């Protein structure tokens, strides 16, 4: 695999399960892996349906990019529609969990749009396709403000999508590493072809 990268305009999605670390310490390892694999399998199917690229899994977190390696004019719209469907898919995840005597899960999702560096990063011995930069960092910060079941987006993502979003509210936050507060928006729905 050839190392190298390029700058692309993308929408980055970060997800995280609420309270998973503590939950994982209380359950037997085989139950933790079973619960996590069912969750990741369900979310992966939704992400691929919306043509997202799974950058990587970090334990129970998922990093997804829309706009790389292939860019489409509706990347931000598909990313938000995907996030909404992922939250809806948590119903089937939790139904399976209850049937298997496992805890109910809640997921938060944050999205941000902007330029990022994408490409094959690593060494000649081991590399991976990755997305890096402040756009990714801010998506992670936005996700950290969610509670279970929420989808928060940046102002840039909202501008990229337009008026087809149903917004449940907005809050002003000062993410770590930022000099000025930013406004993030809670998404409750999306119109158009989605």
PDB file of C-alpha atoms in Angstrom:
ATOM      1  CA  UNK A   1       0.000   0.000   0.000  1.00  0.00           C
ATOM      2  CA  UNK A   2       1.460   3.351  -1.034  1.00  0.00           C
ATOM      3  CA  UNK A   3       1.716   5.924   1.755  1.00  0.00           C
ATOM      4  CA  UNK A   4       0.435   9.421   1.061  1.00  0.00           C
ATOM      5  CA  UNK A   5      -2.513  11.708   1.438  1.00  0.00           C
ATOM      6  CA  UNK A   6      -4.532  14.623   0.173  1.00  0.00           C
ATOM      7  CA  UNK A   7      -6.794  17.343   1.522  1.00  0.00           C
ATOM      8  CA  UNK A   8     -10.518  16.763   0.948  1.00  0.00           C
ATOM      9  CA  UNK A   9     -13.753  18.331   2.082  1.00  0.00           C
ATOM     10  CA  UNK A  10     -15.481  15.712   4.228  1.00  0.00           C
ATOM     11  CA  UNK A  11     -18.123  15.187   6.875  1.00  0.00           C
ATOM     12  CA  UNK A  12     -16.811  13.231   9.855  1.00  0.00           C
ATOM     13  CA  UNK A  13     -19.065  11.269  12.198  1.00  0.00           C
ATOM     14  CA  UNK A  14     -17.995  10.178  15.675  1.00  0.00           C
ATOM     15  CA  UNK A  15     -20.125   7.807  17.738  1.00  0.00           C
ATOM     16  CA  UNK A  16     -19.778   6.608  21.309  1.00  0.00           C
ATOM     17  CA  UNK A  17     -21.776   4.369  23.615  1.00  0.00           C
ATOM     18  CA  UNK A  18     -22.720   5.934  26.938  1.00  0.00           C
ATOM     19  CA  UNK A  19     -21.317   4.161  30.006  1.00  0.00           C
ATOM     20  CA  UNK A  20     -19.800   1.314  28.019  1.00  0.00           C
ATOM     21  CA  UNK A  21     -16.447   1.248  29.819  1.00  0.00           C
ATOM     22  CA  UNK A  22     -18.060   0.758  33.226  1.00  0.00           C
ATOM     23  CA  UNK A  23     -20.495  -1.766  31.783  1.00  0.00           C
ATOM     24  CA  UNK A  24     -17.635  -3.678  30.199  1.00  0.00           C
ATOM     25  CA  UNK A  25     -15.873  -3.994  33.539  1.00  0.00           C
ATOM     26  CA  UNK A  26     -18.946  -5.640  35.118  1.00  0.00           C
ATOM     27  CA  UNK A  27     -19.756  -8.184  32.393  1.00  0.00           C
ATOM     28  CA  UNK A  28     -17.862 -11.375  31.522  1.00  0.00           C
ATOM     29  CA  UNK A  29     -15.513 -10.852  28.536  1.00  0.00           C
ATOM     30  CA  UNK A  30     -17.527 -13.098  26.186  1.00  0.00           C
ATOM     31  CA  UNK A  31     -20.679 -11.042  26.873  1.00  0.00           C
ATOM     32  CA  UNK A  32     -18.818  -7.767  26.280  1.00  0.00           C
ATOM     33  CA  UNK A  33     -17.526  -9.020  22.929  1.00  0.00           C
ATOM     34  CA  UNK A  34     -20.930 -10.417  21.937  1.00  0.00           C
ATOM     35  CA  UNK A  35     -22.684  -7.144  22.810  1.00  0.00           C
ATOM     36  CA  UNK A  36     -20.070  -5.046  21.023  1.00  0.00           C
ATOM     37  CA  UNK A  37     -20.001  -7.220  17.901  1.00  0.00           C
ATOM     38  CA  UNK A  38     -23.797  -7.127  17.544  1.00  0.00           C
ATOM     39  CA  UNK A  39     -23.776  -3.333  17.925  1.00  0.00           C
ATOM     40  CA  UNK A  40     -20.913  -2.845  15.442  1.00  0.00           C
ATOM     41  CA  UNK A  41     -22.469  -5.256  12.911  1.00  0.00           C
ATOM     42  CA  UNK A  42     -25.760  -3.354  12.999  1.00  0.00           C
ATOM     43  CA  UNK A  43     -24.107   0.070  12.724  1.00  0.00           C
ATOM     44  CA  UNK A  44     -21.749  -1.065   9.947  1.00  0.00           C
ATOM     45  CA  UNK A  45     -24.715  -2.159   7.806  1.00  0.00           C
ATOM     46  CA  UNK A  46     -26.336   1.280   8.172  1.00  0.00           C
ATOM     47  CA  UNK A  47     -23.080   3.144   7.480  1.00  0.00           C
ATOM     48  CA  UNK A  48     -22.395   1.170   4.306  1.00  0.00           C
ATOM     49  CA  UNK A  49     -25.970   1.703   3.095  1.00  0.00           C
ATOM     50  CA  UNK A  50     -25.304   5.470   3.200  1.00  0.00           C
ATOM     51  CA  UNK A  51     -21.892   5.041   1.501  1.00  0.00           C
ATOM     52  CA  UNK A  52     -19.875   6.074   4.547  1.00  0.00           C
ATOM     53  CA  UNK A  53     -16.276   4.932   4.966  1.00  0.00           C
ATOM     54  CA  UNK A  54     -15.525   3.434   8.365  1.00  0.00           C
ATOM     55  CA  UNK A  55     -12.198   4.992   9.293  1.00  0.00           C
ATOM     56  CA  UNK A  56     -11.857   2.776  12.355  1.00  0.00           C
ATOM     57  CA  UNK A  57     -13.388   1.364  15.492  1.00  0.00           C
ATOM     58  CA  UNK A  58     -11.961   2.557  18.806  1.00  0.00           C
ATOM     59  CA  UNK A  59     -13.467   0.104  21.276  1.00  0.00           C
ATOM     60  CA  UNK A  60     -17.148   1.069  21.267  1.00  0.00           C
ATOM     61  CA  UNK A  61     -16.572   4.260  19.246  1.00  0.00           C
ATOM     62  CA  UNK A  62     -16.881   4.452  15.462  1.00  0.00           C
ATOM     63  CA  UNK A  63     -15.145   7.042  13.268  1.00  0.00           C
ATOM     64  CA  UNK A  64     -16.833   7.432   9.872  1.00  0.00           C
ATOM     65  CA  UNK A  65     -15.989   9.730   6.971  1.00  0.00           C
ATOM     66  CA  UNK A  66     -18.263  10.825   4.134  1.00  0.00           C
ATOM     67  CA  UNK A  67     -16.413  12.358   1.182  1.00  0.00           C
ATOM     68  CA  UNK A  68     -13.314  10.183   1.139  1.00  0.00           C
ATOM     69  CA  UNK A  69     -12.007   8.263  -0.601  1.00  0.00           C
ATOM     70  CA  UNK A  70     -14.952   9.044  -2.928  1.00  0.00           C
ATOM     71  CA  UNK A  71     -16.544  12.510  -2.836  1.00  0.00           C
ATOM     72  CA  UNK A  72     -20.221  12.999  -3.594  1.00  0.00           C
ATOM     73  CA  UNK A  73     -22.173  16.263  -3.689  1.00  0.00           C
ATOM     74  CA  UNK A  74     -24.520  15.084  -0.916  1.00  0.00           C
ATOM     75  CA  UNK A  75     -21.910  13.809   1.575  1.00  0.00           C
ATOM     76  CA  UNK A  76     -23.133  15.949   4.497  1.00  0.00           C
ATOM     77  CA  UNK A  77     -26.790  15.039   3.864  1.00  0.00           C
ATOM     78  CA  UNK A  78     -26.016  11.328   3.699  1.00  0.00           C
ATOM     79  CA  UNK A  79     -23.921  11.575   6.873  1.00  0.00           C
ATOM     80  CA  UNK A  80     -26.753  13.151   8.871  1.00  0.00           C
ATOM     81  CA  UNK A  81     -29.369  10.788   7.406  1.00  0.00           C
ATOM     82  CA  UNK A  82     -27.065   7.908   8.338  1.00  0.00           C
ATOM     83  CA  UNK A  83     -26.713   9.208  11.911  1.00  0.00           C
ATOM     84  CA  UNK A  84     -30.494   9.396  12.288  1.00  0.00           C
ATOM     85  CA  UNK A  85     -30.935   5.853  10.966  1.00  0.00           C
ATOM     86  CA  UNK A  86     -28.170   4.618  13.276  1.00  0.00           C
ATOM     87  CA  UNK A  87     -30.076   6.016  16.259  1.00  0.00           C
ATOM     88  CA  UNK A  88     -33.241   4.288  15.025  1.00  0.00           C
ATOM     89  CA  UNK A  89     -31.280   1.027  14.602  1.00  0.00           C
ATOM     90  CA  UNK A  90     -30.446   1.118  18.315  1.00  0.00           C
ATOM     91  CA  UNK A  91     -33.978  -0.243  18.867  1.00  0.00           C
ATOM     92  CA  UNK A  92     -33.026  -3.515  17.168  1.00  0.00           C
ATOM     93  CA  UNK A  93     -29.649  -3.581  18.961  1.00  0.00           C
ATOM     94  CA  UNK A  94     -31.384  -3.211  22.320  1.00  0.00           C
ATOM     95  CA  UNK A  95     -34.083  -5.754  21.434  1.00  0.00           C
ATOM     96  CA  UNK A  96     -31.305  -8.274  20.779  1.00  0.00           C
ATOM     97  CA  UNK A  97     -29.555  -7.221  24.007  1.00  0.00           C
ATOM     98  CA  UNK A  98     -32.717  -7.792  26.073  1.00  0.00           C
ATOM     99  CA  UNK A  99     -33.281 -11.198  24.435  1.00  0.00           C
ATOM    100  CA  UNK A 100     -29.709 -12.141  25.385  1.00  0.00           C
ATOM    101  CA  UNK A 101     -29.839 -10.765  28.935  1.00  0.00           C
ATOM    102  CA  UNK A 102     -27.487  -7.888  28.093  1.00  0.00           C
ATOM    103  CA  UNK A 103     -27.746  -4.220  29.097  1.00  0.00           C
ATOM    104  CA  UNK A 104     -29.585  -1.622  27.027  1.00  0.00           C
ATOM    105  CA  UNK A 105     -27.209   0.736  25.184  1.00  0.00           C
ATOM    106  CA  UNK A 106     -27.403   4.442  24.359  1.00  0.00           C
ATOM    107  CA  UNK A 107     -25.276   6.112  21.691  1.00  0.00           C
ATOM    108  CA  UNK A 108     -24.285   9.715  21.064  1.00  0.00           C
ATOM    109  CA  UNK A 109     -23.281  10.969  17.598  1.00  0.00           C
ATOM    110  CA  UNK A 110     -21.394  14.126  16.609  1.00  0.00           C
ATOM    111  CA  UNK A 111     -20.774  15.367  13.064  1.00  0.00           C
ATOM    112  CA  UNK A 112     -18.598  18.092  11.597  1.00  0.00           C
ATOM    113  CA  UNK A 113     -17.781  19.112   8.023  1.00  0.00           C
ATOM    114  CA  UNK A 114     -14.657  20.717   6.613  1.00  0.00           C
ATOM    115  CA  UNK A 115     -11.245  20.025   5.149  1.00  0.00           C
ATOM    116  CA  UNK A 116      -9.259  17.057   6.429  1.00  0.00           C
ATOM    117  CA  UNK A 117      -6.187  15.144   5.372  1.00  0.00           C
ATOM    118  CA  UNK A 118      -7.051  11.665   4.124  1.00  0.00           C
ATOM    119  CA  UNK A 119      -4.834   8.891   2.895  1.00  0.00           C
ATOM    120  CA  UNK A 120      -2.701   5.906   3.755  1.00  0.00           C
ATOM    121  CA  UNK A 121      -0.858   6.729   6.959  1.00  0.00           C
ATOM    122  CA  UNK A 122       1.649   4.627   8.874  1.00  0.00           C
ATOM    123  CA  UNK A 123       4.853   2.839   8.002  1.00  0.00           C
ATOM    124  CA  UNK A 124       5.931   0.577   5.169  1.00  0.00           C
ATOM    125  CA  UNK A 125       5.267  -2.392   7.461  1.00  0.00           C
ATOM    126  CA  UNK A 126       1.815  -1.293   8.651  1.00  0.00           C
ATOM    127  CA  UNK A 127      -0.433   1.449   7.376  1.00  0.00           C
ATOM    128  CA  UNK A 128      -4.118   2.248   7.206  1.00  0.00           C
ATOM    129  CA  UNK A 129      -6.454   4.595   5.409  1.00  0.00           C
ATOM    130  CA  UNK A 130      -7.147   7.426   7.853  1.00  0.00           C
ATOM    131  CA  UNK A 131      -8.651  10.889   8.186  1.00  0.00           C
ATOM    132  CA  UNK A 132      -6.899  13.468  10.371  1.00  0.00           C
ATOM    133  CA  UNK A 133      -7.067  17.147  11.238  1.00  0.00           C
ATOM    134  CA  UNK A 134      -9.097  19.734  13.107  1.00  0.00           C
ATOM    135  CA  UNK A 135     -12.338  18.700  11.361  1.00  0.00           C
ATOM    136  CA  UNK A 136     -11.993  15.241  12.927  1.00  0.00           C
ATOM    137  CA  UNK A 137     -11.061  16.658  16.330  1.00  0.00           C
ATOM    138  CA  UNK A 138     -14.096  18.944  16.376  1.00  0.00           C
ATOM    139  CA  UNK A 139     -16.438  16.069  15.425  1.00  0.00           C
ATOM    140  CA  UNK A 140     -15.124  14.227  18.475  1.00  0.00           C
ATOM    141  CA  UNK A 141     -15.608  17.271  20.709  1.00  0.00           C
ATOM    142  CA  UNK A 142     -19.175  17.735  19.419  1.00  0.00           C
ATOM    143  CA  UNK A 143     -19.963  14.081  20.129  1.00  0.00           C
ATOM    144  CA  UNK A 144     -18.767  14.543  23.727  1.00  0.00           C
ATOM    145  CA  UNK A 145     -21.673  16.938  24.384  1.00  0.00           C
ATOM    146  CA  UNK A 146     -24.318  14.361  23.461  1.00  0.00           C
ATOM    147  CA  UNK A 147     -26.276  12.245  25.845  1.00  0.00           C
ATOM    148  CA  UNK A 148     -27.827   8.956  24.794  1.00  0.00           C
ATOM    149  CA  UNK A 149     -29.857   9.104  21.618  1.00  0.00           C
ATOM    150  CA  UNK A 150     -28.715  12.531  20.432  1.00  0.00           C
ATOM    151  CA  UNK A 151     -27.229  13.631  17.112  1.00  0.00           C
ATOM    152  CA  UNK A 152     -25.339  16.951  17.273  1.00  0.00           C
ATOM    153  CA  UNK A 153     -23.907  18.715  14.226  1.00  0.00           C
ATOM    154  CA  UNK A 154     -21.649  21.706  13.708  1.00  0.00           C
ATOM    155  CA  UNK A 155     -22.756  24.952  12.131  1.00  0.00           C
ATOM    156  CA  UNK A 156     -20.669  24.081   9.048  1.00  0.00           C
ATOM    157  CA  UNK A 157     -22.505  20.788   8.595  1.00  0.00           C
ATOM    158  CA  UNK A 158     -25.843  22.564   8.987  1.00  0.00           C
ATOM    159  CA  UNK A 159     -24.833  25.158   6.366  1.00  0.00           C
ATOM    160  CA  UNK A 160     -23.773  22.390   3.962  1.00  0.00           C
ATOM    161  CA  UNK A 161     -27.179  20.708   4.236  1.00  0.00           C
ATOM    162  CA  UNK A 162     -29.594  23.626   4.229  1.00  0.00           C
ATOM    163  CA  UNK A 163     -33.166  23.865   5.384  1.00  0.00           C
ATOM    164  CA  UNK A 164     -34.179  20.201   5.069  1.00  0.00           C
ATOM    165  CA  UNK A 165     -33.089  19.510   8.656  1.00  0.00           C
ATOM    166  CA  UNK A 166     -35.478  19.374  11.576  1.00  0.00           C
ATOM    167  CA  UNK A 167     -33.542  20.967  14.441  1.00  0.00           C
ATOM    168  CA  UNK A 168     -34.553  20.245  18.022  1.00  0.00           C
ATOM    169  CA  UNK A 169     -32.433  22.980  19.548  1.00  0.00           C
ATOM    170  CA  UNK A 170     -29.032  24.584  19.609  1.00  0.00           C
ATOM    171  CA  UNK A 171     -26.442  25.186  22.296  1.00  0.00           C
ATOM    172  CA  UNK A 172     -23.326  27.285  22.510  1.00  0.00           C
ATOM    173  CA  UNK A 173     -20.278  25.372  23.732  1.00  0.00           C
ATOM    174  CA  UNK A 174     -16.568  26.003  24.154  1.00  0.00           C
ATOM    175  CA  UNK A 175     -14.844  22.787  23.069  1.00  0.00           C
ATOM    176  CA  UNK A 176     -11.410  21.974  24.427  1.00  0.00           C
ATOM    177  CA  UNK A 177      -8.727  23.607  22.297  1.00  0.00           C
ATOM    178  CA  UNK A 178     -11.041  26.263  20.830  1.00  0.00           C
ATOM    179  CA  UNK A 179     -10.631  29.984  21.517  1.00  0.00           C
ATOM    180  CA  UNK A 180     -14.232  30.972  20.831  1.00  0.00           C
ATOM    181  CA  UNK A 181     -17.545  29.271  21.578  1.00  0.00           C
ATOM    182  CA  UNK A 182     -19.310  27.475  18.740  1.00  0.00           C
ATOM    183  CA  UNK A 183     -22.968  26.658  18.168  1.00  0.00           C
ATOM    184  CA  UNK A 184     -23.983  23.035  17.787  1.00  0.00           C
ATOM    185  CA  UNK A 185     -27.406  21.807  16.714  1.00  0.00           C
ATOM    186  CA  UNK A 186     -29.452  18.799  17.767  1.00  0.00           C
ATOM    187  CA  UNK A 187     -30.901  17.047  14.714  1.00  0.00           C
ATOM    188  CA  UNK A 188     -34.345  15.485  15.046  1.00  0.00           C
ATOM    189  CA  UNK A 189     -34.997  14.662  11.389  1.00  0.00           C
ATOM    190  CA  UNK A 190     -34.091  15.258   7.759  1.00  0.00           C
ATOM    191  CA  UNK A 191     -36.328  15.806   4.741  1.00  0.00           C
ATOM    192  CA  UNK A 192     -35.716  15.579   1.031  1.00  0.00           C
ATOM    193  CA  UNK A 193     -34.936  12.172  -0.443  1.00  0.00           C
ATOM    194  CA  UNK A 194     -34.020  10.836   2.988  1.00  0.00           C
TER     195      UNK A 194
END
